[in-house]
Structures are given as structure tokens and as C-alpha cells.
mmCIF file of C-alpha atoms and ligand atoms in Angstrom:
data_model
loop_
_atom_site.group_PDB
_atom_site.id
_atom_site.type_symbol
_atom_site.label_atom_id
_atom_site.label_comp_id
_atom_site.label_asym_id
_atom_site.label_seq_id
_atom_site.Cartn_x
_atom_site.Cartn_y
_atom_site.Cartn_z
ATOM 1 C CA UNK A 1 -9.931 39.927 -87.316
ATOM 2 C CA UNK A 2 -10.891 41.253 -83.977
ATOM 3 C CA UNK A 3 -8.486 43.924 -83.357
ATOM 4 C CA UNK A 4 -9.925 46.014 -86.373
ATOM 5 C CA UNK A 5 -13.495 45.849 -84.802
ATOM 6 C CA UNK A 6 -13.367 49.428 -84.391
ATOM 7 C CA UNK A 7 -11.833 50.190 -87.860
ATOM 8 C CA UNK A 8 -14.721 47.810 -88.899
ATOM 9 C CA UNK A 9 -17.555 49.686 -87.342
ATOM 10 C CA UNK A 10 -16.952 52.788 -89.675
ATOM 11 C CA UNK A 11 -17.512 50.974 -92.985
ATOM 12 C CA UNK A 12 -20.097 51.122 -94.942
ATOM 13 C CA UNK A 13 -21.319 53.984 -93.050
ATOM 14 C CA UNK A 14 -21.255 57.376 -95.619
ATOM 15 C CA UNK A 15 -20.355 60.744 -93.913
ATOM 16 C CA UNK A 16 -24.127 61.808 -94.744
ATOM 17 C CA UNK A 17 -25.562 64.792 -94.618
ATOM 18 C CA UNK A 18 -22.578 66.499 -92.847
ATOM 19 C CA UNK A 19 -20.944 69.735 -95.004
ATOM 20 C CA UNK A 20 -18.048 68.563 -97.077
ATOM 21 C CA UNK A 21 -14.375 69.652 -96.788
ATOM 22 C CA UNK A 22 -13.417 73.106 -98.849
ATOM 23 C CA UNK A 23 -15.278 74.876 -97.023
ATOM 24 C CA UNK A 24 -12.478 75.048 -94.503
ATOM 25 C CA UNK A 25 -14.728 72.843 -92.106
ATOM 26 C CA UNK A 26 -14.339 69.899 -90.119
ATOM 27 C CA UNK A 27 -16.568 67.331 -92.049
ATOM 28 C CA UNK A 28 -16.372 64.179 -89.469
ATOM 29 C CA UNK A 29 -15.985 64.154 -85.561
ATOM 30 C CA UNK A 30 -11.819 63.475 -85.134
ATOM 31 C CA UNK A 31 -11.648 59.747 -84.338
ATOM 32 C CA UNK A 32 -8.590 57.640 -82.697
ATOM 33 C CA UNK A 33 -9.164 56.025 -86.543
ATOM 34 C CA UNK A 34 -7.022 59.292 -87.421
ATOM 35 C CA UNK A 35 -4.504 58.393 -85.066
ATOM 36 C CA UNK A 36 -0.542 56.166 -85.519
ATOM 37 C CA UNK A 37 -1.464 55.145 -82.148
ATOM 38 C CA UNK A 38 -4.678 53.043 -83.551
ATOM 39 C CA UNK A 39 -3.139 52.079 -86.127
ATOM 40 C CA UNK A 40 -0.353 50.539 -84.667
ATOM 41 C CA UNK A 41 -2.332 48.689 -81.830
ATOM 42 C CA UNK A 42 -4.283 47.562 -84.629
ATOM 43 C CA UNK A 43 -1.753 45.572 -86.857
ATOM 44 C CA UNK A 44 0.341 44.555 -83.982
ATOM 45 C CA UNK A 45 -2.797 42.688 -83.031
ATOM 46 C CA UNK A 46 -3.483 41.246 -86.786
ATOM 47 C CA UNK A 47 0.551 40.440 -86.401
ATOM 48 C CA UNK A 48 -0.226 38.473 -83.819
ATOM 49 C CA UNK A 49 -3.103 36.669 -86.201
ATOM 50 C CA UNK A 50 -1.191 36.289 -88.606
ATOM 51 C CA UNK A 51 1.785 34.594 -86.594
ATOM 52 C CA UNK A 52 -1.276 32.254 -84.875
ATOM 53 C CA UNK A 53 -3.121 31.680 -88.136
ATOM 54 C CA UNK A 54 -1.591 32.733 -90.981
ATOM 55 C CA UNK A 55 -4.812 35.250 -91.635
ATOM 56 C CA UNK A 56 -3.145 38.448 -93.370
ATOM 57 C CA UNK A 57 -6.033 40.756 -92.308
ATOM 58 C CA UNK A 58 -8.664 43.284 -92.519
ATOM 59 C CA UNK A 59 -8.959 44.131 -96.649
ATOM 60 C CA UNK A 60 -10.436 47.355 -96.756
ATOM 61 C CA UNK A 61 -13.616 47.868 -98.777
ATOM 62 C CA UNK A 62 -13.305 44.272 -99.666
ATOM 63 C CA UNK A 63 -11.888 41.865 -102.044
ATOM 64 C CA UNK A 64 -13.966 43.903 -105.314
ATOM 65 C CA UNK A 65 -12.232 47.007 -104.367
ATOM 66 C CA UNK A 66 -9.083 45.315 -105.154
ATOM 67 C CA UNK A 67 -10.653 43.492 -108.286
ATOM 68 C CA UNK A 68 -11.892 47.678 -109.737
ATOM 69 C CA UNK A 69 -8.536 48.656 -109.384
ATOM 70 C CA UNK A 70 -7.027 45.963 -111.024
ATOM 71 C CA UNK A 71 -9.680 45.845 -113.394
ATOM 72 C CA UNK A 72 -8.832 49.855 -114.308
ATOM 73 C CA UNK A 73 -5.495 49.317 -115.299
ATOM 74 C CA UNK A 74 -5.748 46.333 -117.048
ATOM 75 C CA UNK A 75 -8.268 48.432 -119.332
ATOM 76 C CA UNK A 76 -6.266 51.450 -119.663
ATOM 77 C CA UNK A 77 -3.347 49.520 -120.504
ATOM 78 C CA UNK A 78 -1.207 50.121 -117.473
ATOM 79 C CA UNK A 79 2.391 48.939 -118.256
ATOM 80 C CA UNK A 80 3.465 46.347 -115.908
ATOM 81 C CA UNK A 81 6.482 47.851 -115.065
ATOM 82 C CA UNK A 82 4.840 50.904 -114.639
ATOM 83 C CA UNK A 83 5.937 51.896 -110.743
ATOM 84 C CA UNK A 84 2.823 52.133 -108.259
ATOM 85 C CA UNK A 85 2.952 53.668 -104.934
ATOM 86 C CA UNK A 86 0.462 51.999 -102.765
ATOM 87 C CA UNK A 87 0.114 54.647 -99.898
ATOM 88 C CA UNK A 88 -0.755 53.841 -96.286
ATOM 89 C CA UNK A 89 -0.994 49.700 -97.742
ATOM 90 C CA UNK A 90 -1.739 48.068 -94.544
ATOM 91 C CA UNK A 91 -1.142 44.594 -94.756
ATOM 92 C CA UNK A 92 -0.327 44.941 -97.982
ATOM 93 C CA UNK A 93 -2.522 42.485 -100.017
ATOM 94 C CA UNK A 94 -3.170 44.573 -102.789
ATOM 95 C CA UNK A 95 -0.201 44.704 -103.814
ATOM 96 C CA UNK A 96 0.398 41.084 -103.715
ATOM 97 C CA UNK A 97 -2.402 41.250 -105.973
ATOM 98 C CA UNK A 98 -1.004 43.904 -108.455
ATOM 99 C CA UNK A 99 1.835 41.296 -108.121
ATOM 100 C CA UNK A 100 -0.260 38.192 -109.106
ATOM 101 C CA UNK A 101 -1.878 40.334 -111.871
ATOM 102 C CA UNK A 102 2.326 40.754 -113.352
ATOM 103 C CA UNK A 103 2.820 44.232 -111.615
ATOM 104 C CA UNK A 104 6.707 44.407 -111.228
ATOM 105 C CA UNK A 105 7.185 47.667 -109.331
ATOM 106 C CA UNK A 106 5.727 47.600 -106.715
ATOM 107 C CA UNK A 107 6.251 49.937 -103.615
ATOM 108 C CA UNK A 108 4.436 50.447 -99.968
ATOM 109 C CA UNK A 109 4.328 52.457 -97.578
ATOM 110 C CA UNK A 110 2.594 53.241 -94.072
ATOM 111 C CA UNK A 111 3.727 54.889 -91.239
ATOM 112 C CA UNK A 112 3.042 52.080 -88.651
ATOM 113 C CA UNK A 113 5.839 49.889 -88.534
ATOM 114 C CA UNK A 114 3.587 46.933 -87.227
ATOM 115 C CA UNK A 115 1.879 47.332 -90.529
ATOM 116 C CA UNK A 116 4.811 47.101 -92.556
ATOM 117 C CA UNK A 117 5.960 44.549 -90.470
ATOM 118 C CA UNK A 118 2.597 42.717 -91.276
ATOM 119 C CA UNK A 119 2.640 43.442 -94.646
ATOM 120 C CA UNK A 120 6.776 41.883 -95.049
ATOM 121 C CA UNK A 121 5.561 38.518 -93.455
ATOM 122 C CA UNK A 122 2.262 38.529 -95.682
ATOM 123 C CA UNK A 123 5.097 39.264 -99.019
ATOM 124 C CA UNK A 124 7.260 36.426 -97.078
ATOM 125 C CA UNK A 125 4.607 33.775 -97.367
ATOM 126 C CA UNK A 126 3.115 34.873 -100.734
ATOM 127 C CA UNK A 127 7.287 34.859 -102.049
ATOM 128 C CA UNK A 128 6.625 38.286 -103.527
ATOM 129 C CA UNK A 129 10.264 39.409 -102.262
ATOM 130 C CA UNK A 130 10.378 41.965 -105.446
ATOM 131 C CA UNK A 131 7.611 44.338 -103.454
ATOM 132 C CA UNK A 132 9.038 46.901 -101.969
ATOM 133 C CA UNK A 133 8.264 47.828 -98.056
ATOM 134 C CA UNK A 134 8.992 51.038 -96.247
ATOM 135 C CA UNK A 135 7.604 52.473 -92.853
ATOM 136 C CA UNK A 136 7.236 55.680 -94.379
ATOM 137 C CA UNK A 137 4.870 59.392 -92.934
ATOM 138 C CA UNK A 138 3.082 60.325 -96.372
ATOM 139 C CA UNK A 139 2.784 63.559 -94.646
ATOM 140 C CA UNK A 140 6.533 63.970 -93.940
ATOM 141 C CA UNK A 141 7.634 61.902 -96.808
ATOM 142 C CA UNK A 142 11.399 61.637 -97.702
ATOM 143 C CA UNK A 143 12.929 62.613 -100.993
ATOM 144 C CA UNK A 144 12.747 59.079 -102.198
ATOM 145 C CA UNK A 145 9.376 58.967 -102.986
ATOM 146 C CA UNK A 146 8.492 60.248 -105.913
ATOM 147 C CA UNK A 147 8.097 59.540 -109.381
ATOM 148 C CA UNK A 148 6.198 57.562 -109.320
ATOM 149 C CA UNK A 149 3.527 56.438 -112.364
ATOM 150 C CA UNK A 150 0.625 54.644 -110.234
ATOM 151 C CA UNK A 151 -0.802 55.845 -107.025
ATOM 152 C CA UNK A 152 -3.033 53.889 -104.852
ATOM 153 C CA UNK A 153 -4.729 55.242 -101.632
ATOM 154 C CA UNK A 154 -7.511 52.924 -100.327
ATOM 155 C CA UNK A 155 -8.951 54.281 -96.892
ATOM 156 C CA UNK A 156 -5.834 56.442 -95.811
ATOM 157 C CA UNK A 157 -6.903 59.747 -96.950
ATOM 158 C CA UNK A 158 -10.290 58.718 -95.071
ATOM 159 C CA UNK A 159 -7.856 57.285 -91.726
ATOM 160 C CA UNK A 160 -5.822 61.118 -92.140
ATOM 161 C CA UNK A 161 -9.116 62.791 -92.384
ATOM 162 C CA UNK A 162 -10.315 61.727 -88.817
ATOM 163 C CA UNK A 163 -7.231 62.884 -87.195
ATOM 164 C CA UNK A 164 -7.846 64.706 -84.008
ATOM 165 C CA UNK A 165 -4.849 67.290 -84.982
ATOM 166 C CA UNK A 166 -5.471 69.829 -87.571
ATOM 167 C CA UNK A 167 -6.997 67.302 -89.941
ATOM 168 C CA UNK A 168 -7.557 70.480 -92.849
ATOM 169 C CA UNK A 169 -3.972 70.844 -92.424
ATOM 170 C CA UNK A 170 -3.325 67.071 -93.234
ATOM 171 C CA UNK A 171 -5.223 67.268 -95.967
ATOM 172 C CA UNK A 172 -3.615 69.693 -97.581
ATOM 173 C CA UNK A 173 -0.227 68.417 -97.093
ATOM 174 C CA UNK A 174 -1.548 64.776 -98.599
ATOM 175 C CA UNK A 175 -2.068 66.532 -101.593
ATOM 176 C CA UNK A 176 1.232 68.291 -101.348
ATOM 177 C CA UNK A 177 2.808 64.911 -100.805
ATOM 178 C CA UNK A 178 0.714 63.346 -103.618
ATOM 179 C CA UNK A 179 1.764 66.274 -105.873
ATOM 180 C CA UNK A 180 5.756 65.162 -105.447
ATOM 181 C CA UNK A 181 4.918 61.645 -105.290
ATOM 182 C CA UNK A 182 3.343 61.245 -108.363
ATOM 183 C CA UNK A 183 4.735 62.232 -112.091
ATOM 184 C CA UNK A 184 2.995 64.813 -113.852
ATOM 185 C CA UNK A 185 -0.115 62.922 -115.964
ATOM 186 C CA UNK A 186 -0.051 59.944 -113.825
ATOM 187 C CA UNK A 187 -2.807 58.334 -112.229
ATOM 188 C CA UNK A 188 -4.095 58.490 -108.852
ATOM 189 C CA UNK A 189 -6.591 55.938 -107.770
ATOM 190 C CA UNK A 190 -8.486 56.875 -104.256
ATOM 191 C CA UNK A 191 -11.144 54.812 -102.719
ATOM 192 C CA UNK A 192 -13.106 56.474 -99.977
ATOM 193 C CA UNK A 193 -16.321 55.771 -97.419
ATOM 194 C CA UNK A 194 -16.020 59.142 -96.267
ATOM 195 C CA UNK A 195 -16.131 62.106 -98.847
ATOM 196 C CA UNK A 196 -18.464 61.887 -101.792
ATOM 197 C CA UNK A 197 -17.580 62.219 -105.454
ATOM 198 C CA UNK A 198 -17.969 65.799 -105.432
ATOM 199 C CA UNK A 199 -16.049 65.929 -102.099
ATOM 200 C CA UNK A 200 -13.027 64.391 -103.381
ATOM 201 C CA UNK A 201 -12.915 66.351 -106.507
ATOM 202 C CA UNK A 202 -12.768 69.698 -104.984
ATOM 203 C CA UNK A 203 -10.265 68.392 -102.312
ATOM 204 C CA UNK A 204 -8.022 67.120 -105.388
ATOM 205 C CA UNK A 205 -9.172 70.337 -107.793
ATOM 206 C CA UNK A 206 -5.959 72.033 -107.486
ATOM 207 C CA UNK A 207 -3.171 69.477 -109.569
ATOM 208 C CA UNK A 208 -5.396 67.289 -110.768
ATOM 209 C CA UNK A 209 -8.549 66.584 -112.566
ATOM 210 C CA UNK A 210 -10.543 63.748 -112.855
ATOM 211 C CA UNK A 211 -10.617 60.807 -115.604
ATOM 212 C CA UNK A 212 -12.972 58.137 -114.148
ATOM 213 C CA UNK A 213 -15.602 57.740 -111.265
ATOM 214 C CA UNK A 214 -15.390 53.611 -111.182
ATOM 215 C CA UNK A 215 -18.585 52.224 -110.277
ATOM 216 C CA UNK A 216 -19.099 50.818 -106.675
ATOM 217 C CA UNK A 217 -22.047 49.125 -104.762
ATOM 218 C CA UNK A 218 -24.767 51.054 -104.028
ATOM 219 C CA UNK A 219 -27.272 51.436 -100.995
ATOM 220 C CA UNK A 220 -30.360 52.556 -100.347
ATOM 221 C CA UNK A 221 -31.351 54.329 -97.159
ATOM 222 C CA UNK A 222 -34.446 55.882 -96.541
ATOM 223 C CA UNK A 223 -35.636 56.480 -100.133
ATOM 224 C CA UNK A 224 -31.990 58.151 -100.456
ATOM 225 C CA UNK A 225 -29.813 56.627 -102.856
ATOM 226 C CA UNK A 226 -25.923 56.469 -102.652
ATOM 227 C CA UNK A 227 -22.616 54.981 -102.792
ATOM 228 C CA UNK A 228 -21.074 54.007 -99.747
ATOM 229 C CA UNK A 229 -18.166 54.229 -101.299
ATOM 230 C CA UNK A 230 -16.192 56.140 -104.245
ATOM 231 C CA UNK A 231 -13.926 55.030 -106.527
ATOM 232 C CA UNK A 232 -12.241 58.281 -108.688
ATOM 233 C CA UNK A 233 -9.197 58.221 -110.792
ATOM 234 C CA UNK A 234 -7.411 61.451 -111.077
ATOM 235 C CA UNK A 235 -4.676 62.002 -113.100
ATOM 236 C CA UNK A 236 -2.105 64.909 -112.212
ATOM 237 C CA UNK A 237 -2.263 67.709 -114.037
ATOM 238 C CA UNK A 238 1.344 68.540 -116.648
ATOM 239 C CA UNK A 239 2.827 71.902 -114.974
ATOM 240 C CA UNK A 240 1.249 72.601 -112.530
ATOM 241 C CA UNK A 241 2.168 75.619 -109.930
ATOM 242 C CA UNK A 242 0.592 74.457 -107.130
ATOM 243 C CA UNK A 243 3.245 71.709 -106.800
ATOM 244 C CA UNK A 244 5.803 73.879 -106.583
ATOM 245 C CA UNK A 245 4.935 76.192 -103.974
ATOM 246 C CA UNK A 246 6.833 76.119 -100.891
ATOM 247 C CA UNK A 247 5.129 75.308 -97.724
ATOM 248 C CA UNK A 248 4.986 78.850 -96.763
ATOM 249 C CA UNK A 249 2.928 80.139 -99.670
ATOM 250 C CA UNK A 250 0.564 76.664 -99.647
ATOM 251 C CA UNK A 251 -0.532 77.820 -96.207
ATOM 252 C CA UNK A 252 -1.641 81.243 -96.871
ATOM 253 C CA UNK A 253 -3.458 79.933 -99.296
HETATM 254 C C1 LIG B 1 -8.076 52.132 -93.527
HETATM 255 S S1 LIG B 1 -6.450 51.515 -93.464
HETATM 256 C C2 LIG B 1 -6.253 50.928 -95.129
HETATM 257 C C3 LIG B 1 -5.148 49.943 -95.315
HETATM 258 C C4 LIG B 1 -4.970 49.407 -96.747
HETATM 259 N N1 LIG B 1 -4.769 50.488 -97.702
HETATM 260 C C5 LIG B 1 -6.166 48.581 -97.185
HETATM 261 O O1 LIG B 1 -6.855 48.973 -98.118
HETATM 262 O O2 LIG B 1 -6.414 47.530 -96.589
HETATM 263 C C6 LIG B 1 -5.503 53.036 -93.441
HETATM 264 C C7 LIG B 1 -4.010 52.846 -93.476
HETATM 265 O O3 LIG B 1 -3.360 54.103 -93.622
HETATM 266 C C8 LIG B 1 -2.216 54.132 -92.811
HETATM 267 N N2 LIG B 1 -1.890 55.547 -92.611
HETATM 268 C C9 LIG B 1 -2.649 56.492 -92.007
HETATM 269 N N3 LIG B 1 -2.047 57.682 -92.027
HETATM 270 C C10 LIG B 1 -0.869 57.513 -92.698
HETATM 271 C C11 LIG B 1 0.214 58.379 -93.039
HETATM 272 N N4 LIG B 1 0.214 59.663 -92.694
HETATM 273 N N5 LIG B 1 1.254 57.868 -93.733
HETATM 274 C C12 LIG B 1 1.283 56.552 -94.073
HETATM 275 N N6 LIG B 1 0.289 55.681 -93.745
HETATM 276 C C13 LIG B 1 -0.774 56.151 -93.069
HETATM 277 C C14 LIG B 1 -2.626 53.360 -91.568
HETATM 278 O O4 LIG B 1 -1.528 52.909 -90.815
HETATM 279 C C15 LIG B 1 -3.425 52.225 -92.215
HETATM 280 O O5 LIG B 1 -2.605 51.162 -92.586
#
């Protein structure tokens, strides 16, 4: 769709040589990608598609990205009532297709309302009324959300990385917020174009460790060979501290 040109543009394009997050650096210029503000311009304008043509929308990393996740629990033997979070879901299509795949609890969230707004016609016309919908900060989350079994995040730790404001901050209160969403041992699924396997696994070190790199596409660049983007399972670590410190203590970390 033509209002995500600009989301489109950073696709497909790795963060490169740049030094990784950890190191209590900035590892990407700040980006209006980072901001509500895009965001919301953004689906109020794939609304608008959708309204005129019925087109749901940008899918993030592609069709395939939805397929490996799908894939991944199938294999592992998921439950289907198992409850998944899918955070920051956009217009929502993967979790129509966790739905088509027998997925029964089903929750979004995002923190643009045009998105959610989006994603409740797209459940509408697909008559997926049992997925659950809720404008919702994953930095500010409410008490509600957590518990969960399943985790998704597909390009919104990468969108809350670019943010102009104190994006090391941000990233330390996702994991915060991913430490109360999630249940002790369950899975969290990420799938990033902008930190590299080793990236994410130091900025997820503290609560939980890795099970799975899934395999994704890769490119070639000037005799360098990559992914362009990373598909990691973590699962959360049983009793772990670090989810219980209060804010206070996280930050003088
Ligand atoms: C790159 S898009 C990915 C959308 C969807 N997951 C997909 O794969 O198509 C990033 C999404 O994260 C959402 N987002 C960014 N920061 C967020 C936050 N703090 N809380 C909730 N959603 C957020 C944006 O509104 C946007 O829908």
C-alpha cells in the first residue's frame, strides 16, 4: 500500500556494520519509524485502503514470516488453546492466520488505535470475532496483560528501537514488559531486520535464553554473507529476579 512506502524503504536493509545495542549505544539513527505519530498516519491511510479495496495491508517480512512461525509451533506442539500475545500486530493478519491454523486465544495489541481499528475490520471480514483487539502501550502496559503462553513480536521491537526518545530506555522497559507479559518458560518469538542474532540475544540475556534461531532468507552483499532478517525463539527463564525488580533498581542497573 502506499502509505507504508516509508516503512517499506527500511526492509530488507540489515543495520550493518553499525555497533550493536549493550553497549549502552545508539545502534540506528532515531527514525519517525520509532514514532505513534508514523504509525498512526500510516494505518489510518491503509484504513482508508482497506475501506476502498478491501486490501488489509503491509505484512511485515512477508507472507513466509508468518508461515516460520506457524510452522514453529505446529512442530513444538503448541496447544491450540495455548494464549498468544501478538505485540504491536498491525493489521493483524497473523493472527487471523494463527486463527486459520485452529489458534483459539488469540490476543493483539498496538498502541495506534488506527491499527487496531484496521486490524477489527480485517477480523470483521475474515469472521474471526473470537480474536481479541486492544489499543494497548507495550511500554506502559496495564495489569491485564500478562500470562500469557505465546508471544509474538514481528518488527515492533525494531519500530521501538528507532524511537527518537531514549530508545535504550525503551528497550529495556520492552523487556520489562515482556518479562510480566509472558509466563515463566514460555515462548517468545521475535522477528527482526535490525539487530543480528547475537544482538538480540544479549538484549534478551537477562530472563531469557534462547531455544531456536529459525532459518530465514539469506543475502549476499559484497562477498558478505547474512540474514536480513532473524528469526529467534526465546523462552523465559523459571524464577527469574530480574522480573521482579522495581523500576527503580532496573534503572541503575
Ligand atoms: C513494523 S510494524 C509491524 C506490524 C505487524 N506486527 C506485522 O508484522 O505486520 C510495527 C508495529 O508496532 C506497533 N508499535 C510500535 N511501538 C509500539 C508500542 N510501544 N506498543 C504497541 N505497539 C507498538 C506499531 O504501531 C506497528 O503496528
Amino acid at each position: 500500500a502506499p502509505g507504508m512506502a516509508v516503512a517499506g524503504e527500511r526492509r530488507g536493509h540489515p543495520a550493518g556494520p553499525e555497533p550493536g545495542p549493550g553497549r549502552g549505544e545508539e545502534p540506528f539513527s532515531p527514525s519517525v519509524l520509532g514514532t505513534r505519530e508514523h504509525w498512526d498516519a500510516a494505518y489510518e491511510r491503509e484504513l482508508q485502503t482497506f475501506q476502498d479495496i478491501g486490501d488489509a495491508g503491509e505484512i511485515w517480512f512477508g507472507e513466509e514470516s508468518m508461515v516460520r512461525i506457524i510452522r514453529w509451533l505446529e512442530k513444538q506442539k503448541v496447544p491450540l488453546d495455548s494464549s498468544v500475545l501478538d505485540i504491536g500486530t498491525g493489521n493483524g493478519v497473523l493472527l487471523i492466520e494463527l486463527a486459520k491454523s485452529g489458534y483459539v486465544n488469540l490476543t493483539g495489541i498496538d498502541y495506534s488505535p488506527s491499527a487496531i481499528q484496521l486490524s477489527e475490520k480485517v477480523r470483521e471480514k475474515e469472521g474471526m470475532s473470537n480474536i481479541k483487539l486492544k489499543v494497548e502501550d507495550f511500554l506502559a502496559p496495564s495489569a491485564e496483560l500478562s500470562g500469557f503462553e505465546i508471544c509474538i513480536d514481528k518488527g515492533t521491537f525494531d519500530a521501538i528501537s528507532l524511537n527518537p526518545d531514549n530508545a535504550v530506555g525503551k528497550r529495556k522497559q520492552y523487556v520489562r514488559s515482556l518479562c510480566s507479559a509472558l509466563k515463566p518458560e514460555g515462548f517468545f518469538l521475535i522477528t527482526s531486520c535490525n539487530w543480528t542474532k547475537e544482538e538480540l540475544l544479549n538484549e534478551f540475556r537477562e530472563g531469557f535464553e534462547i531455544l531456536e534461531e529459525l532459518p530465514t532468507p539469506k543475502f549476499c552483499f559484497g562477498g558478505r554473507i547474512g540474514n536480513s532478517v532473524t528469526a529467534l525463539v526465546f523462552q523465559r527463564k523459571k524464577g527469574t529476579s530480574f522480573c521482579n525488580l522495581s523500576a527503580g533498581s532496573f534503572f541503575l542497573r
